[in-house]
Amino acid sequence: MMNGPCMHCGIDSTPLWRKGPNGKSILCNACGSRFKAKGNLENYLPKIALQNRILRLNIEKANDKGLKLSNKTSGGINTNTRDFKIPRKKRSPVKKLTPIERFHKTLLRLSKSEKLSNDNILLTENMNNFMPNNEIGLGCILLHKTNVTPTN
């Protein structure tokens, strides 16, 4: 009966241990199958062994930087958790404008960018003071109420 670790990838547990080349007599199931099919193990590393090596390298790098990473196993799954929490930046919710609000804003921006006579400026700036909120100009009234607020 053969026992691990695998002489090629170093994994400790596998469902079946296999014989390998003369220099590496005990191989895990993945490495042994690859050796039997291809005849060599050049540039080959099983996924599980690769994940374990990457996890070990990440822990070593974190330890070098002074961070404390832990490799905890919960439910058979390897997790890489940090012992500290990074604060997240809270963002204010973005108000999505209705099409009418966008149109109104665009018209105001265009009217301010163009050179208008004094009468037009006076009418444009004081437009919402003399009309109800649901009137959009020239006597047109919206059938549903919108939350348009005057911007000065």
Tab-separated table of N, CA and C in Angstrom:
chain	number	residue	atom	x	y	z
A	1	MET	N	0.843	-1.185	0.000
A	1	MET	CA	0.000	0.000	0.000
A	1	MET	C	0.885	1.244	0.000
A	2	MET	N	0.551	2.186	-0.896
A	2	MET	CA	1.335	3.415	-1.023
A	2	MET	C	0.660	4.530	-0.234
A	3	ASN	N	1.472	5.427	0.265
A	3	ASN	CA	0.990	6.602	0.987
A	3	ASN	C	1.695	7.838	0.465
A	4	GLY	N	1.029	8.994	0.597
A	4	GLY	CA	1.562	10.255	0.091
A	4	GLY	C	2.585	10.859	1.004
A	5	PRO	N	3.050	11.979	0.764
A	5	PRO	CA	2.597	12.945	-0.225
A	5	PRO	C	3.080	12.607	-1.636
A	6	CYS	N	2.428	13.202	-2.620
A	6	CYS	CA	2.795	12.996	-4.020
A	6	CYS	C	4.200	13.555	-4.245
A	7	MET	N	5.025	12.801	-4.936
A	7	MET	CA	6.406	13.222	-5.165
A	7	MET	C	6.504	14.359	-6.193
A	8	HIS	N	5.429	14.596	-6.956
A	8	HIS	CA	5.478	15.664	-7.953
A	8	HIS	C	4.839	16.961	-7.436
A	9	CYS	N	3.604	16.874	-6.929
A	9	CYS	CA	2.891	18.102	-6.533
A	9	CYS	C	2.840	18.307	-5.026
A	10	GLY	N	3.082	17.264	-4.231
A	10	GLY	CA	3.121	17.404	-2.784
A	10	GLY	C	1.787	17.289	-2.088
A	11	ILE	N	0.737	16.913	-2.797
A	11	ILE	CA	-0.588	16.791	-2.185
A	11	ILE	C	-0.610	15.588	-1.238
A	12	ASP	N	-1.355	15.700	-0.120
A	12	ASP	CA	-1.349	14.658	0.912
A	12	ASP	C	-2.455	13.632	0.770
A	13	SER	N	-3.576	13.995	0.168
A	13	SER	CA	-4.684	13.043	0.102
A	13	SER	C	-5.202	12.935	-1.323
A	14	THR	N	-5.540	11.724	-1.719
A	14	THR	CA	-6.084	11.451	-3.043
A	14	THR	C	-6.853	10.140	-2.971
A	15	PRO	N	-7.841	9.936	-3.824
A	15	PRO	CA	-8.592	8.682	-3.762
A	15	PRO	C	-7.758	7.465	-4.170
A	16	LEU	N	-6.717	7.675	-4.979
A	16	LEU	CA	-5.909	6.556	-5.461
A	16	LEU	C	-4.470	7.008	-5.639
A	17	TRP	N	-3.537	6.243	-5.064
A	17	TRP	CA	-2.115	6.522	-5.250
A	17	TRP	C	-1.625	5.695	-6.425
A	18	ARG	N	-0.769	6.279	-7.257
A	18	ARG	CA	-0.277	5.592	-8.447
A	18	ARG	C	1.240	5.546	-8.450
A	19	LYS	N	1.754	4.590	-9.231
A	19	LYS	CA	3.202	4.488	-9.411
A	19	LYS	C	3.624	5.471	-10.484
A	20	GLY	N	4.817	6.023	-10.291
A	20	GLY	CA	5.327	6.997	-11.241
A	20	GLY	C	6.659	6.562	-11.809
A	21	PRO	N	7.421	7.495	-12.363
A	21	PRO	CA	8.743	7.164	-12.896
A	21	PRO	C	9.685	6.761	-11.772
A	22	ASN	N	10.846	6.290	-12.142
A	22	ASN	CA	11.798	5.767	-11.145
A	22	ASN	C	12.151	6.795	-10.079
A	23	GLY	N	12.364	8.036	-10.451
A	23	GLY	CA	12.741	9.056	-9.473
A	23	GLY	C	11.594	9.473	-8.571
A	24	LYS	N	10.382	9.337	-9.065
A	24	LYS	CA	9.200	9.739	-8.290
A	24	LYS	C	8.292	8.527	-8.195
A	25	SER	N	8.483	7.737	-7.196
A	25	SER	CA	7.794	6.446	-7.139
A	25	SER	C	6.332	6.542	-6.712
A	26	ILE	N	5.949	7.541	-5.961
A	26	ILE	CA	4.562	7.648	-5.503
A	26	ILE	C	3.961	8.937	-6.062
A	27	LEU	N	2.850	8.798	-6.803
A	27	LEU	CA	2.167	9.954	-7.376
A	27	LEU	C	0.697	9.932	-6.983
A	28	CYS	N	0.099	11.109	-6.910
A	28	CYS	CA	-1.336	11.182	-6.648
A	28	CYS	C	-2.084	10.734	-7.900
A	29	ASN	N	-3.382	10.618	-7.800
A	29	ASN	CA	-4.195	10.140	-8.918
A	29	ASN	C	-4.052	11.044	-10.145
A	30	ALA	N	-4.082	12.363	-9.950
A	30	ALA	CA	-4.004	13.296	-11.074
A	30	ALA	C	-2.645	13.227	-11.763
A	31	CYS	N	-1.565	13.268	-10.987
A	31	CYS	CA	-0.223	13.223	-11.572
A	31	CYS	C	0.050	11.863	-12.203
A	32	GLY	N	-0.395	10.779	-11.542
A	32	GLY	CA	-0.192	9.434	-12.087
A	32	GLY	C	-0.936	9.226	-13.395
A	33	SER	N	-2.159	9.727	-13.490
A	33	SER	CA	-2.925	9.622	-14.737
A	33	SER	C	-2.245	10.408	-15.848
A	34	ARG	N	-1.761	11.584	-15.532
A	34	ARG	CA	-1.067	12.411	-16.529
A	34	ARG	C	0.213	11.725	-16.994
A	35	PHE	N	0.963	11.139	-16.045
A	35	PHE	CA	2.207	10.462	-16.406
A	35	PHE	C	1.924	9.252	-17.297
A	36	LYS	N	0.872	8.519	-16.984
A	36	LYS	CA	0.531	7.337	-17.776
A	36	LYS	C	0.094	7.734	-19.191
A	37	ALA	N	-0.653	8.833	-19.319
A	37	ALA	CA	-1.162	9.260	-20.625
A	37	ALA	C	-0.091	9.952	-21.472
A	38	LYS	N	0.692	10.853	-20.887
A	38	LYS	CA	1.652	11.668	-21.647
A	38	LYS	C	3.080	11.150	-21.579
A	39	GLY	N	3.399	10.392	-20.534
A	39	GLY	CA	4.756	9.873	-20.395
A	39	GLY	C	5.691	10.796	-19.635
A	40	ASN	N	5.255	12.012	-19.319
A	40	ASN	CA	6.077	12.916	-18.511
A	40	ASN	C	5.176	13.859	-17.719
A	41	LEU	N	5.779	14.582	-16.803
A	41	LEU	CA	5.021	15.517	-15.962
A	41	LEU	C	5.529	16.948	-16.114
A	42	GLU	N	6.171	17.238	-17.246
A	42	GLU	CA	6.708	18.580	-17.469
A	42	GLU	C	5.568	19.588	-17.597
A	43	ASN	N	5.745	20.730	-16.982
A	43	ASN	CA	4.769	21.832	-17.025
A	43	ASN	C	3.366	21.393	-16.612
A	44	TYR	N	3.261	20.520	-15.634
A	44	TYR	CA	1.950	20.057	-15.176
A	44	TYR	C	1.868	20.168	-13.669
A	45	LEU	N	0.743	20.692	-13.210
A	45	LEU	CA	0.439	20.745	-11.787
A	45	LEU	C	-1.071	20.645	-11.658
A	46	PRO	N	-1.592	19.700	-10.871
A	46	PRO	CA	-3.050	19.571	-10.720
A	46	PRO	C	-3.664	20.844	-10.145
A	47	LYS	N	-4.946	21.067	-10.463
A	47	LYS	CA	-5.635	22.285	-10.011
A	47	LYS	C	-5.593	22.447	-8.498
A	48	ILE	N	-5.867	21.376	-7.774
A	48	ILE	CA	-5.920	21.473	-6.308
A	48	ILE	C	-4.551	21.832	-5.736
A	49	ALA	N	-3.489	21.277	-6.316
A	49	ALA	CA	-2.143	21.597	-5.846
A	49	ALA	C	-1.792	23.039	-6.187
A	50	LEU	N	-2.214	23.491	-7.357
A	50	LEU	CA	-1.963	24.869	-7.760
A	50	LEU	C	-2.684	25.843	-6.829
A	51	GLN	N	-3.930	25.543	-6.478
A	51	GLN	CA	-4.687	26.402	-5.564
A	51	GLN	C	-4.023	26.446	-4.189
A	52	ASN	N	-3.554	25.296	-3.715
A	52	ASN	CA	-2.889	25.257	-2.407
A	52	ASN	C	-1.607	26.078	-2.420
A	53	ARG	N	-0.836	25.990	-3.520
A	53	ARG	CA	0.408	26.763	-3.605
A	53	ARG	C	0.117	28.260	-3.652
A	54	ILE	N	-0.883	28.648	-4.420
A	54	ILE	CA	-1.242	30.068	-4.506
A	54	ILE	C	-1.688	30.579	-3.139
A	55	LEU	N	-2.473	29.776	-2.426
A	55	LEU	CA	-2.932	30.161	-1.094
A	55	LEU	C	-1.751	30.334	-0.146
A	56	ARG	N	-0.806	29.395	-0.178
A	56	ARG	CA	0.383	29.504	0.679
A	56	ARG	C	1.203	30.746	0.331
A	57	LEU	N	1.362	31.029	-0.978
A	57	LEU	CA	2.118	32.212	-1.393
A	57	LEU	C	1.436	33.497	-0.935
A	58	ASN	N	0.112	33.553	-1.029
A	58	ASN	CA	-0.619	34.742	-0.572
A	58	ASN	C	-0.444	34.959	0.922
A	59	ILE	N	-0.484	33.889	1.687
A	59	ILE	CA	-0.300	34.000	3.138
A	59	ILE	C	1.113	34.462	3.454
A	60	GLU	N	2.108	33.916	2.735
A	60	GLU	CA	3.494	34.326	2.966
A	60	GLU	C	3.701	35.797	2.609
A	61	LYS	N	3.136	36.244	1.483
A	61	LYS	CA	3.268	37.646	1.088
A	61	LYS	C	2.610	38.562	2.109
A	62	ALA	N	1.441	38.165	2.603
A	62	ALA	CA	0.736	38.982	3.592
A	62	ALA	C	1.529	39.055	4.890
A	63	ASN	N	2.130	37.943	5.289
A	63	ASN	CA	2.937	37.944	6.507
A	63	ASN	C	4.160	38.839	6.346
A	64	ASP	N	4.736	38.863	5.132
A	64	ASP	CA	5.876	39.737	4.880
A	64	ASP	C	5.481	41.203	4.985
A	65	LYS	N	4.245	41.529	4.605
A	65	LYS	CA	3.769	42.908	4.656
A	65	LYS	C	3.233	43.279	6.034
A	66	GLY	N	3.155	42.332	6.942
A	66	GLY	CA	2.662	42.613	8.279
A	66	GLY	C	1.180	42.378	8.456
A	67	LEU	N	0.494	41.910	7.425
A	67	LEU	CA	-0.928	41.592	7.548
A	67	LEU	C	-1.065	40.193	8.120
A	68	LYS	N	-2.167	39.967	8.774
A	68	LYS	CA	-2.398	38.646	9.335
A	68	LYS	C	-3.547	37.996	8.582
A	69	LEU	N	-3.232	37.027	7.733
A	69	LEU	CA	-4.251	36.284	6.998
A	69	LEU	C	-4.385	34.919	7.635
A	70	SER	N	-5.577	34.411	7.648
A	70	SER	CA	-5.779	33.081	8.204
A	70	SER	C	-6.343	32.176	7.137
A	71	ASN	N	-5.943	30.928	7.174
A	71	ASN	CA	-6.431	29.923	6.234
A	71	ASN	C	-7.346	29.014	7.026
A	72	LYS	N	-8.643	29.312	7.003
A	72	LYS	CA	-9.604	28.545	7.787
A	72	LYS	C	-10.384	27.632	6.870
A	73	THR	N	-10.682	26.445	7.335
A	73	THR	CA	-11.479	25.514	6.556
A	73	THR	C	-12.847	25.428	7.197
A	74	SER	N	-13.877	25.751	6.404
A	74	SER	CA	-15.240	25.647	6.909
A	74	SER	C	-16.065	24.909	5.880
A	75	GLY	N	-16.618	23.799	6.251
A	75	GLY	CA	-17.433	23.035	5.331
A	75	GLY	C	-16.637	22.402	4.210
A	76	GLY	N	-15.346	22.176	4.412
A	76	GLY	CA	-14.533	21.544	3.391
A	76	GLY	C	-14.030	22.505	2.331
A	77	ILE	N	-14.307	23.802	2.483
A	77	ILE	CA	-13.877	24.777	1.494
A	77	ILE	C	-12.801	25.649	2.120
A	78	ASN	N	-11.684	25.828	1.413
A	78	ASN	CA	-10.630	26.702	1.904
A	78	ASN	C	-11.037	28.142	1.662
A	79	THR	N	-11.003	28.941	2.717
A	79	THR	CA	-11.334	30.351	2.567
A	79	THR	C	-10.165	31.173	3.057
A	80	ASN	N	-9.957	32.284	2.431
A	80	ASN	CA	-8.884	33.182	2.801
A	80	ASN	C	-9.526	34.428	3.387
A	81	THR	N	-9.561	34.535	4.717
A	81	THR	CA	-10.245	35.654	5.359
A	81	THR	C	-9.236	36.577	6.008
A	82	ARG	N	-9.581	37.840	6.057
A	82	ARG	CA	-8.729	38.820	6.719
A	82	ARG	C	-9.263	39.059	8.123
A	83	ASP	N	-8.355	39.380	9.024
A	83	ASP	CA	-8.752	39.614	10.406
A	83	ASP	C	-9.176	41.062	10.649
A	84	PHE	N	-9.164	41.895	9.624
A	84	PHE	CA	-9.577	43.274	9.780
A	84	PHE	C	-10.567	43.616	8.677
A	85	LYS	N	-11.360	44.689	8.932
A	85	LYS	CA	-12.342	45.114	7.944
A	85	LYS	C	-11.898	46.432	7.332
A	86	ILE	N	-12.106	46.559	6.045
A	86	ILE	CA	-11.778	47.787	5.349
A	86	ILE	C	-13.041	48.638	5.294
A	87	PRO	N	-12.985	49.873	5.801
A	87	PRO	CA	-14.186	50.707	5.747
A	87	PRO	C	-14.526	51.056	4.305
A	88	ARG	N	-15.810	51.039	4.008
A	88	ARG	CA	-16.267	51.370	2.663
A	88	ARG	C	-16.796	52.796	2.650
A	89	LYS	N	-16.604	53.449	1.541
A	89	LYS	CA	-17.072	54.819	1.391
A	89	LYS	C	-18.568	54.800	1.124
A	90	LYS	N	-19.316	55.500	1.959
A	90	LYS	CA	-20.757	55.587	1.755
A	90	LYS	C	-21.033	56.640	0.693
A	91	ARG	N	-21.848	56.284	-0.246
A	91	ARG	CA	-22.186	57.200	-1.327
A	91	ARG	C	-23.651	57.598	-1.214
A	92	SER	N	-23.916	58.853	-1.537
A	92	SER	CA	-25.301	59.308	-1.506
A	92	SER	C	-26.019	58.769	-2.735
A	93	PRO	N	-27.296	58.466	-2.595
A	93	PRO	CA	-28.030	57.933	-3.747
A	93	PRO	C	-28.161	58.993	-4.844
A	94	VAL	N	-28.041	58.549	-6.078
A	94	VAL	CA	-28.143	59.450	-7.217
A	94	VAL	C	-29.603	59.534	-7.640
A	95	LYS	N	-30.114	60.764	-7.722
A	95	LYS	CA	-31.504	60.960	-8.112
A	95	LYS	C	-31.589	60.868	-9.627
A	96	LYS	N	-32.423	59.972	-10.106
A	96	LYS	CA	-32.616	59.815	-11.539
A	96	LYS	C	-33.702	60.788	-11.985
A	97	LEU	N	-33.344	61.639	-12.943
A	97	LEU	CA	-34.285	62.645	-13.418
A	97	LEU	C	-35.281	62.032	-14.394
A	98	THR	N	-36.497	62.534	-14.335
A	98	THR	CA	-37.512	62.115	-15.302
A	98	THR	C	-37.196	62.786	-16.637
A	99	PRO	N	-37.758	62.293	-17.742
A	99	PRO	CA	-37.494	62.928	-19.036
A	99	PRO	C	-37.870	64.409	-19.069
A	100	ILE	N	-38.961	64.779	-18.401
A	100	ILE	CA	-39.372	66.191	-18.382
A	100	ILE	C	-38.375	67.026	-17.593
A	101	GLU	N	-37.884	66.487	-16.475
A	101	GLU	CA	-36.890	67.218	-15.687
A	101	GLU	C	-35.598	67.398	-16.484
A	102	ARG	N	-35.181	66.349	-17.203
A	102	ARG	CA	-33.988	66.466	-18.045
A	102	ARG	C	-34.190	67.520	-19.137
A	103	PHE	N	-35.360	67.502	-19.765
A	103	PHE	CA	-35.676	68.473	-20.811
A	103	PHE	C	-35.666	69.891	-20.252
A	104	HIS	N	-36.269	70.063	-19.093
A	104	HIS	CA	-36.315	71.376	-18.432
A	104	HIS	C	-34.903	71.856	-18.109
A	105	LYS	N	-34.080	70.973	-17.601
A	105	LYS	CA	-32.710	71.317	-17.245
A	105	LYS	C	-31.908	71.693	-18.497
A	106	THR	N	-32.114	70.939	-19.571
A	106	THR	CA	-31.419	71.225	-20.829
A	106	THR	C	-31.826	72.585	-21.375
A	107	LEU	N	-33.125	72.880	-21.345
A	107	LEU	CA	-33.594	74.187	-21.819
A	107	LEU	C	-33.007	75.326	-20.999
A	108	LEU	N	-32.972	75.167	-19.691
A	108	LEU	CA	-32.397	76.216	-18.845
A	108	LEU	C	-30.915	76.405	-19.138
A	109	ARG	N	-30.186	75.293	-19.328
A	109	ARG	CA	-28.760	75.368	-19.628
A	109	ARG	C	-28.533	76.074	-20.972
A	110	LEU	N	-29.352	75.726	-21.976
A	110	LEU	CA	-29.220	76.364	-23.287
A	110	LEU	C	-29.561	77.847	-23.228
A	111	SER	N	-30.609	78.183	-22.475
A	111	SER	CA	-31.007	79.593	-22.393
A	111	SER	C	-29.952	80.426	-21.680
A	112	LYS	N	-29.274	79.855	-20.721
A	112	LYS	CA	-28.228	80.596	-20.014
A	112	LYS	C	-26.975	80.731	-20.862
A	113	SER	N	-26.725	79.739	-21.731
A	113	SER	CA	-25.520	79.804	-22.555
A	113	SER	C	-25.676	80.787	-23.714
A	114	GLU	N	-26.892	80.975	-24.215
A	114	GLU	CA	-27.141	81.920	-25.302
A	114	GLU	C	-27.325	83.322	-24.729
A	115	LYS	N	-27.008	84.295	-25.555
A	115	LYS	CA	-27.214	85.676	-25.114
A	115	LYS	C	-28.656	86.053	-25.426
A	116	LEU	N	-29.422	86.302	-24.394
A	116	LEU	CA	-30.840	86.633	-24.543
A	116	LEU	C	-31.075	88.087	-24.164
A	117	SER	N	-32.184	88.618	-24.642
A	117	SER	CA	-32.540	89.982	-24.249
A	117	SER	C	-32.972	89.973	-22.788
A	118	ASN	N	-33.021	91.140	-22.191
A	118	ASN	CA	-33.380	91.241	-20.778
A	118	ASN	C	-34.782	90.708	-20.503
A	119	ASP	N	-35.725	90.899	-21.426
A	119	ASP	CA	-37.093	90.411	-21.229
A	119	ASP	C	-37.122	88.882	-21.165
A	120	ASN	N	-36.394	88.226	-22.062
A	120	ASN	CA	-36.372	86.760	-22.078
A	120	ASN	C	-35.743	86.192	-20.806
A	121	ILE	N	-34.683	86.824	-20.340
A	121	ILE	CA	-34.028	86.354	-19.120
A	121	ILE	C	-34.986	86.483	-17.943
A	122	LEU	N	-35.681	87.611	-17.874
A	122	LEU	CA	-36.629	87.831	-16.788
A	122	LEU	C	-37.741	86.783	-16.814
A	123	LEU	N	-38.276	86.484	-17.990
A	123	LEU	CA	-39.337	85.478	-18.101
A	123	LEU	C	-38.824	84.082	-17.762
A	124	THR	N	-37.625	83.745	-18.227
A	124	THR	CA	-37.076	82.406	-17.995
A	124	THR	C	-36.779	82.182	-16.521
A	125	GLU	N	-36.168	83.168	-15.877
A	125	GLU	CA	-35.778	82.987	-14.485
A	125	GLU	C	-36.976	82.978	-13.548
A	126	ASN	N	-38.026	83.727	-13.873
A	126	ASN	CA	-39.185	83.812	-13.000
A	126	ASN	C	-40.334	82.926	-13.460
A	127	MET	N	-40.074	82.013	-14.349
A	127	MET	CA	-41.117	81.204	-14.959
A	127	MET	C	-41.897	80.408	-13.915
A	128	ASN	N	-41.232	79.725	-13.003
A	128	ASN	CA	-41.924	78.858	-12.056
A	128	ASN	C	-42.600	79.626	-10.922
A	129	ASN	N	-42.285	80.892	-10.766
A	129	ASN	CA	-42.921	81.665	-9.713
A	129	ASN	C	-44.358	82.042	-10.064
A	130	PHE	N	-44.677	82.139	-11.352
A	130	PHE	CA	-45.998	82.589	-11.781
A	130	PHE	C	-46.884	81.467	-12.303
A	131	MET	N	-46.353	80.262	-12.452
A	131	MET	CA	-47.125	79.144	-13.008
A	131	MET	C	-47.209	78.015	-11.989
A	132	PRO	N	-48.281	77.251	-12.045
A	132	PRO	CA	-48.341	76.071	-11.178
A	132	PRO	C	-47.277	75.045	-11.603
A	133	ASN	N	-46.968	74.120	-10.683
A	133	ASN	CA	-45.915	73.138	-10.945
A	133	ASN	C	-46.219	72.227	-12.123
A	134	ASN	N	-47.488	71.948	-12.378
A	134	ASN	CA	-47.802	71.005	-13.447
A	134	ASN	C	-47.929	71.678	-14.812
A	135	GLU	N	-47.763	73.000	-14.896
A	135	GLU	CA	-47.823	73.688	-16.186
A	135	GLU	C	-46.414	73.809	-16.750
A	136	ILE	N	-46.247	73.434	-18.019
A	136	ILE	CA	-44.908	73.439	-18.605
A	136	ILE	C	-44.693	74.603	-19.563
A	137	GLY	N	-45.617	75.519	-19.653
A	137	GLY	CA	-45.456	76.700	-20.493
A	137	GLY	C	-46.462	76.720	-21.628
A	138	LEU	N	-46.760	77.919	-22.131
A	138	LEU	CA	-47.703	78.130	-23.234
A	138	LEU	C	-49.073	77.533	-22.940
A	139	GLY	N	-49.455	77.482	-21.695
A	139	GLY	CA	-50.772	76.983	-21.327
A	139	GLY	C	-50.894	75.475	-21.305
A	140	CYS	N	-49.814	74.731	-21.485
A	140	CYS	CA	-49.867	73.258	-21.461
A	140	CYS	C	-49.778	72.783	-20.025
A	141	ILE	N	-50.611	71.815	-19.666
A	141	ILE	CA	-50.627	71.280	-18.308
A	141	ILE	C	-50.387	69.779	-18.380
A	142	LEU	N	-49.498	69.285	-17.508
A	142	LEU	CA	-49.238	67.847	-17.424
A	142	LEU	C	-50.392	67.162	-16.715
A	143	LEU	N	-50.741	65.964	-17.178
A	143	LEU	CA	-51.855	65.241	-16.569
A	143	LEU	C	-51.465	64.574	-15.260
A	144	HIS	N	-50.194	64.188	-15.123
A	144	HIS	CA	-49.756	63.606	-13.849
A	144	HIS	C	-48.762	64.557	-13.199
A	145	LYS	N	-48.752	64.552	-11.895
A	145	LYS	CA	-47.929	65.490	-11.145
A	145	LYS	C	-46.478	65.023	-11.138
A	146	THR	N	-45.558	65.935	-11.364
A	146	THR	CA	-44.130	65.634	-11.287
A	146	THR	C	-43.523	66.448	-10.164
A	147	ASN	N	-42.342	66.061	-9.756
A	147	ASN	CA	-41.651	66.753	-8.673
A	147	ASN	C	-40.604	67.700	-9.239
A	148	VAL	N	-41.010	68.618	-10.093
A	148	VAL	CA	-40.087	69.587	-10.671
A	148	VAL	C	-39.950	70.738	-9.696
A	149	THR	N	-38.723	71.031	-9.327
A	149	THR	CA	-38.474	72.143	-8.422
A	149	THR	C	-37.715	73.217	-9.184
A	150	PRO	N	-37.991	74.478	-8.917
A	150	PRO	CA	-37.280	75.550	-9.628
A	150	PRO	C	-35.820	75.574	-9.204
A	151	THR	N	-34.929	75.741	-10.170
A	151	THR	CA	-33.501	75.843	-9.874
A	151	THR	C	-33.030	77.235	-10.227
A	152	ASN	N	-32.437	77.917	-9.266
A	152	ASN	CA	-31.944	79.281	-9.499
A	152	ASN	C	-30.461	79.312	-9.357
